[in-house]
Every structure is written in C-alpha cells, then in structure tokens.
Amino acid sequence: MISVQTAKELIRNNKIQTPKIEIELRAAIGFASAQDILAPIDFPSFPQSAMDGYAIRYEDLQKKLPLRIIGEVQAGNTSAQTVLQAGETMRIFTGAKMPNGADTVVMQEKVILEKDTITILDEQLAFAANVRPIASQTKKGNTVVQKGQNITPASCALLAGLGLTNLSVFVKPKIIIINTGKELIQPGLPLLDGQIYESNSYALHAALHQLDISPFEINWVDDDPIDIKNGLSHAIENADIILVTGGVSVGDYDFVHDALQALGVEKILHKIKQKPGKPLYVGKKNSSLIFGLPGNPASVLTCFYMYVVPAIRHSMGFASTELLSIQLPSLHPITKNAGLTHFLKASITTNGVLALDHQESYKMNSYANANALIELNEETTTIAINDLVKVYLLP
Ligand code: AMP
Ligand code: MG
C-alpha cells in the first residue's frame, strides 16, 4: 500500500491533457487559461477622474483664489477638449477623461459654487488626488491572466475591460461513470429485499456539476466479469476519465481489477493507506485515466475530492488542482489509530473545525452537513482541543 502523498504524485505524473480550443469569454467560467494573456491596451487608456467634481491644476490651489469654470467633461466625451489654463477649472464626472493641463480633481462636496466659479475648501487635497492615472491597473503588454489561472467572474471582467472577447483553454474531459453492483436499484423504483438504491452516480454527477462538467454517460453494469469488461472497454474507447464505482475490493464479485488487467490497462496504483477509500484503483490506457472508486458512498465522494478533482483540473491545465486547504483549530479532541491517513467529514464554524459523527463510509448523513474534510496523517493518533489540523474546503 502507498501513502496519500505518493498516490497524489503518481496521479499527477500520469496526467492526461485535453485539447486546446478558443472559446468566447462568456463561456470561459470553469476553465483555466491555456496561455499567459497580455493586455492589448493600457488600462485605463487615458487619465480618468475618480470622482464627480472639478478638474484643476494643483498649482492653482496655492493662490487660494476662486477658479473659473470653463466647461464640463462628461464620461465618454470623446471630442477634443480645451486646455485648462491657470485659474481655470472644468466640471468633471467619474470616469471622464481629464482635460489637458488638469492634474487633480476636487470632490464636488468640497467646493463652494458661485455662478461660474468655485472656491476650494479641501485643505487635505493632495496633488493628483481623485485621478486614475493612465495604465495604473495594467500597462499594454503586461500579463494580466497567467497560464493555468482559473477564469473567475472577476477575470472575465478584467479581460472584457481590456477589449478581449476570446481566450484559449483546454477542453473539459469527457467523463463516463460506471456503477457496478447487482444490489443496486435506481431511485424511484420499488426496492426489493436485499437491494439498495444506487446513489454514487448522484454524488459524482453533482460533484462534477460543481466543476461545470456534465458526465458524458452514466452506465450500470452487473457484477459479471463479461458485463464489466464490456462496460469498461466501451468507456475507455469513449472517455478521457472513467469513474467506476464498486467492485474494486477483494470480494468474490469484485471483477473490476481483473477486467482492467484483461483490457491492458496499466495500473498506476491500487490501495492507499487511507480511510475511507483504501481500495482505490487508478489506471491508464492510451489517453484515458480510469478510477476504480470503492463502492461505499462516502469513499466515492472523498476519493473524488482528493484524487479525481486534481486529475480533472490537471487535464484542463489548471495551475492549482487540489481543493483549497487551510489549518484550523480542532474544536474537539480526536483519536485514531496510527497507520492510515484519515479524512473526516467536518464542519467549519467561526471558531474552528468540528469532526462530525457518523464517519463510517456507508453513511452519507453527516457528509450531507459537512463543508470540509479534516486530514489526519498516518502517524497521528491524538488531536487535542485547539490543535491545528489540515482542513480541505469542500466546493
Ligand atoms: P463494493 O466496493 O462493490 O464492494 O461496494 C461497497 C459497498 O458500497 C457495498 O455496500 C455496496 O452495496 C455499496 N455500493 C456500491 N455501489 C454503490 C452505489 N452506486 N450506490 C450506493 N451504494 C453502493
Ligand atoms: Mg460491489
């Protein structure tokens, strides 16, 4: 068995890479930029007023004389402007281009307006106050979004503000989910004695949805070596990432491992020193990555967050691939045996993090209320109140 760290490294070293495409900015959420994006223009591309007020020459302030208003400049006014001479001012609005000769803006609340003159009352006014200098956000040619950076609503606005409409990304991987298990019945149908409702595909579908990915297919196969082999073979032909749930353990009806071997899948890892999800299998064939997720529902979801999310994000060129993690004080003592890394369903509150009850891997009740997973490494046996623990934030 290998450690969690080794498993993560093996998965990273065996990453798949999806093709690069050009997409519209409006469709870019959920992707990472496939290249450094350079600003095509200065931003702002002209000195702008940051306030509604009056554009002045700062040196005029010393004279303490009223300034004569010679006109106004509205935001978006593109016509040629007169040059501000000594003793003159112009009414100006937020976002408007500074008149030539003006270097400072005084807020309208800080002047006394009399007919066509203003007297400035602002004792604190500094040179260049209330002006957004040219290129003060970005100079033309500077990198504004780095290769691998995820596209957020803010980066969409940043790029649109620079006049860009398209960008290059790596496409989302095509994913097929395969559920194995004779005992599984679809929710909504009557349950016979000995059957359980299939829930793993619901967890995976929803977790993929949070990454803005729709699975390409969700398939069910019986615990039958031929069915499993056929299902896997079809998936390997058609998907970049295959998520098989169940059948990877050591029971008499766990045929996934043998089927993958028979199909020539190269084993990357099988079994990790962790709880839940110890029997996890990962393999590769051609350009497809196959995850054999242990069937228990909590194992499926935890393995998804810890290993499948990074693999998906690697394939799409994200620079940062793991769930965000932080250190937080534990609100309760925790004990565990040494030997395995534990991932505990947990809840972050304002004071710290609380490991929840019902940690068994067949249960989803506390997981449904969790917003985090605590990671306790192999050697850890006791955590006292307020000890810092590593916590992954769930999406
Ligand atoms: P397995 O890994 O096939 O031995 O399954 C481990 C446990 O997970 C068993 O109790 C299965 O009944 C259960 N299980 C497997 N697949 C699913 C599924 N798709 N939905 C809910 N439970 C499942
Ligand atoms: Mg099974």
PDB file of N, CA, C and O and ligand atoms in Angstrom, residues 179-180 183-184 196-201 245-249 254 293-297, ligand 1:
ATOM      1  N   ASN A 179     -21.446   2.357 -12.728  1.00  0.00           N
ATOM      2  CA  ASN A 179     -21.790   1.774 -11.427  1.00  0.00           C
ATOM      3  C   ASN A 179     -21.804   0.269 -11.559  1.00  0.00           C
ATOM      4  O   ASN A 179     -22.423  -0.261 -12.476  1.00  0.00           O
ATOM      5  N   THR A 180     -21.116  -0.402 -10.639  1.00  0.00           N
ATOM      6  CA  THR A 180     -21.192  -1.861 -10.625  1.00  0.00           C
ATOM      7  C   THR A 180     -21.949  -2.287  -9.369  1.00  0.00           C
ATOM      8  O   THR A 180     -21.886  -1.597  -8.347  1.00  0.00           O
ATOM      9  N   GLU A 183     -26.732  -5.426  -6.472  1.00  0.00           N
ATOM     10  CA  GLU A 183     -27.699  -4.995  -5.456  1.00  0.00           C
ATOM     11  C   GLU A 183     -28.323  -3.642  -5.757  1.00  0.00           C
ATOM     12  O   GLU A 183     -29.234  -3.201  -5.055  1.00  0.00           O
ATOM     13  N   LEU A 184     -27.838  -2.963  -6.799  1.00  0.00           N
ATOM     14  CA  LEU A 184     -28.244  -1.572  -6.996  1.00  0.00           C
ATOM     15  C   LEU A 184     -29.551  -1.456  -7.770  1.00  0.00           C
ATOM     16  O   LEU A 184     -29.757  -2.151  -8.766  1.00  0.00           O
ATOM     17  N   ILE A 196     -30.354  -2.147  -2.696  1.00  0.00           N
ATOM     18  CA  ILE A 196     -30.192  -0.773  -2.188  1.00  0.00           C
ATOM     19  C   ILE A 196     -30.327   0.191  -3.360  1.00  0.00           C
ATOM     20  O   ILE A 196     -30.108  -0.191  -4.515  1.00  0.00           O
ATOM     21  N   TYR A 197     -30.708   1.398  -3.021  1.00  0.00           N
ATOM     22  CA  TYR A 197     -30.776   2.403  -4.069  1.00  0.00           C
ATOM     23  C   TYR A 197     -29.378   2.842  -4.466  1.00  0.00           C
ATOM     24  O   TYR A 197     -28.516   3.052  -3.610  1.00  0.00           O
ATOM     25  N   GLU A 198     -29.203   2.994  -5.753  1.00  0.00           N
ATOM     26  CA  GLU A 198     -27.920   3.450  -6.300  1.00  0.00           C
ATOM     27  C   GLU A 198     -27.788   4.933  -6.009  1.00  0.00           C
ATOM     28  O   GLU A 198     -28.653   5.718  -6.398  1.00  0.00           O
ATOM     29  N   SER A 199     -26.737   5.326  -5.311  1.00  0.00           N
ATOM     30  CA  SER A 199     -26.597   6.751  -5.013  1.00  0.00           C
ATOM     31  C   SER A 199     -25.269   7.348  -5.477  1.00  0.00           C
ATOM     32  O   SER A 199     -25.124   8.555  -5.579  1.00  0.00           O
ATOM     33  N   ASN A 200     -24.304   6.488  -5.779  1.00  0.00           N
ATOM     34  CA  ASN A 200     -22.979   7.020  -6.124  1.00  0.00           C
ATOM     35  C   ASN A 200     -23.006   7.897  -7.372  1.00  0.00           C
ATOM     36  O   ASN A 200     -22.300   8.907  -7.448  1.00  0.00           O
ATOM     37  N   SER A 201     -23.824   7.488  -8.341  1.00  0.00           N
ATOM     38  CA  SER A 201     -23.835   8.295  -9.573  1.00  0.00           C
ATOM     39  C   SER A 201     -24.432   9.670  -9.302  1.00  0.00           C
ATOM     40  O   SER A 201     -24.102  10.641  -9.986  1.00  0.00           O
ATOM     41  N   THR A 245     -17.572   2.819  -9.980  1.00  0.00           N
ATOM     42  CA  THR A 245     -17.789   2.706  -8.537  1.00  0.00           C
ATOM     43  C   THR A 245     -18.131   1.269  -8.186  1.00  0.00           C
ATOM     44  O   THR A 245     -18.909   0.618  -8.859  1.00  0.00           O
ATOM     45  N   GLY A 246     -17.497   0.805  -7.118  1.00  0.00           N
ATOM     46  CA  GLY A 246     -17.727  -0.549  -6.621  1.00  0.00           C
ATOM     47  C   GLY A 246     -16.869  -1.559  -7.370  1.00  0.00           C
ATOM     48  O   GLY A 246     -16.252  -1.260  -8.405  1.00  0.00           O
ATOM     49  N   GLY A 247     -16.780  -2.755  -6.781  1.00  0.00           N
ATOM     50  CA  GLY A 247     -16.138  -3.871  -7.464  1.00  0.00           C
ATOM     51  C   GLY A 247     -14.615  -3.818  -7.516  1.00  0.00           C
ATOM     52  O   GLY A 247     -13.995  -4.593  -8.241  1.00  0.00           O
ATOM     53  N   VAL A 248     -13.986  -2.891  -6.750  1.00  0.00           N
ATOM     54  CA  VAL A 248     -12.513  -2.833  -6.794  1.00  0.00           C
ATOM     55  C   VAL A 248     -11.869  -3.449  -5.567  1.00  0.00           C
ATOM     56  O   VAL A 248     -10.658  -3.401  -5.398  1.00  0.00           O
ATOM     57  N   SER A 249     -12.700  -4.018  -4.707  1.00  0.00           N
ATOM     58  CA  SER A 249     -12.163  -4.576  -3.474  1.00  0.00           C
ATOM     59  C   SER A 249     -11.755  -6.033  -3.705  1.00  0.00           C
ATOM     60  O   SER A 249     -11.446  -6.420  -4.828  1.00  0.00           O
ATOM     61  N   ASP A 254     -15.908  -8.868  -6.982  1.00  0.00           N
ATOM     62  CA  ASP A 254     -15.216  -7.630  -7.360  1.00  0.00           C
ATOM     63  C   ASP A 254     -14.341  -7.906  -8.583  1.00  0.00           C
ATOM     64  O   ASP A 254     -13.197  -8.338  -8.478  1.00  0.00           O
ATOM     65  N   LEU A 293     -13.319   3.437  -8.006  1.00  0.00           N
ATOM     66  CA  LEU A 293     -13.637   4.018  -6.689  1.00  0.00           C
ATOM     67  C   LEU A 293     -14.325   2.968  -5.838  1.00  0.00           C
ATOM     68  O   LEU A 293     -15.292   2.338  -6.277  1.00  0.00           O
ATOM     69  N   PRO A 294     -13.828   2.746  -4.611  1.00  0.00           N
ATOM     70  CA  PRO A 294     -14.505   1.799  -3.712  1.00  0.00           C
ATOM     71  C   PRO A 294     -15.965   2.204  -3.559  1.00  0.00           C
ATOM     72  O   PRO A 294     -16.258   3.396  -3.430  1.00  0.00           O
ATOM     73  N   GLY A 295     -16.885   1.212  -3.578  1.00  0.00           N
ATOM     74  CA  GLY A 295     -18.316   1.495  -3.741  1.00  0.00           C
ATOM     75  C   GLY A 295     -19.011   2.233  -2.623  1.00  0.00           C
ATOM     76  O   GLY A 295     -20.054   2.870  -2.855  1.00  0.00           O
ATOM     77  N   ASN A 296     -18.479   2.173  -1.408  1.00  0.00           N
ATOM     78  CA  ASN A 296     -19.180   2.857  -0.324  1.00  0.00           C
ATOM     79  C   ASN A 296     -19.314   4.345  -0.634  1.00  0.00           C
ATOM     80  O   ASN A 296     -18.342   4.993  -1.030  1.00  0.00           O
ATOM     81  N   PRO A 297     -20.510   4.889  -0.445  1.00  0.00           N
ATOM     82  CA  PRO A 297     -20.766   6.260  -0.898  1.00  0.00           C
ATOM     83  C   PRO A 297     -19.809   7.324  -0.377  1.00  0.00           C
ATOM     84  O   PRO A 297     -19.393   8.208  -1.118  1.00  0.00           O
TER      85      PRO A 297
HETATM   86  P1  AMP B   1     -18.109  -2.686  -3.349  1.00  0.00           P
HETATM   87  O1  AMP B   1     -16.979  -1.716  -3.469  1.00  0.00           O
HETATM   88  O2  AMP B   1     -18.669  -3.086  -4.669  1.00  0.00           O
HETATM   89  O3  AMP B   1     -17.729  -3.862  -2.510  1.00  0.00           O
HETATM   90  O4  AMP B   1     -19.262  -1.931  -2.585  1.00  0.00           O
HETATM   91  C1  AMP B   1     -19.067  -1.470  -1.256  1.00  0.00           C
HETATM   92  C2  AMP B   1     -20.382  -1.003  -0.670  1.00  0.00           C
HETATM   93  O5  AMP B   1     -20.862   0.105  -1.423  1.00  0.00           O
HETATM   94  C3  AMP B   1     -21.490  -2.016  -0.722  1.00  0.00           C
HETATM   95  O6  AMP B   1     -22.230  -1.913   0.467  1.00  0.00           O
HETATM   96  C4  AMP B   1     -22.287  -1.619  -1.910  1.00  0.00           C
HETATM   97  O7  AMP B   1     -23.636  -2.062  -1.851  1.00  0.00           O
HETATM   98  C5  AMP B   1     -22.195  -0.135  -1.862  1.00  0.00           C
HETATM   99  N1  AMP B   1     -22.350   0.464  -3.174  1.00  0.00           N
HETATM  100  C6  AMP B   1     -21.682   0.109  -4.301  1.00  0.00           C
HETATM  101  N2  AMP B   1     -22.058   0.838  -5.336  1.00  0.00           N
HETATM  102  C7  AMP B   1     -22.990   1.699  -4.872  1.00  0.00           C
HETATM  103  C8  AMP B   1     -23.763   2.723  -5.479  1.00  0.00           C
HETATM  104  N3  AMP B   1     -23.619   3.025  -6.787  1.00  0.00           N
HETATM  105  N4  AMP B   1     -24.619   3.418  -4.707  1.00  0.00           N
HETATM  106  C9  AMP B   1     -24.731   3.150  -3.386  1.00  0.00           C
HETATM  107  N5  AMP B   1     -24.021   2.202  -2.770  1.00  0.00           N
HETATM  108  C10 AMP B   1     -23.165   1.465  -3.494  1.00  0.00           C
END
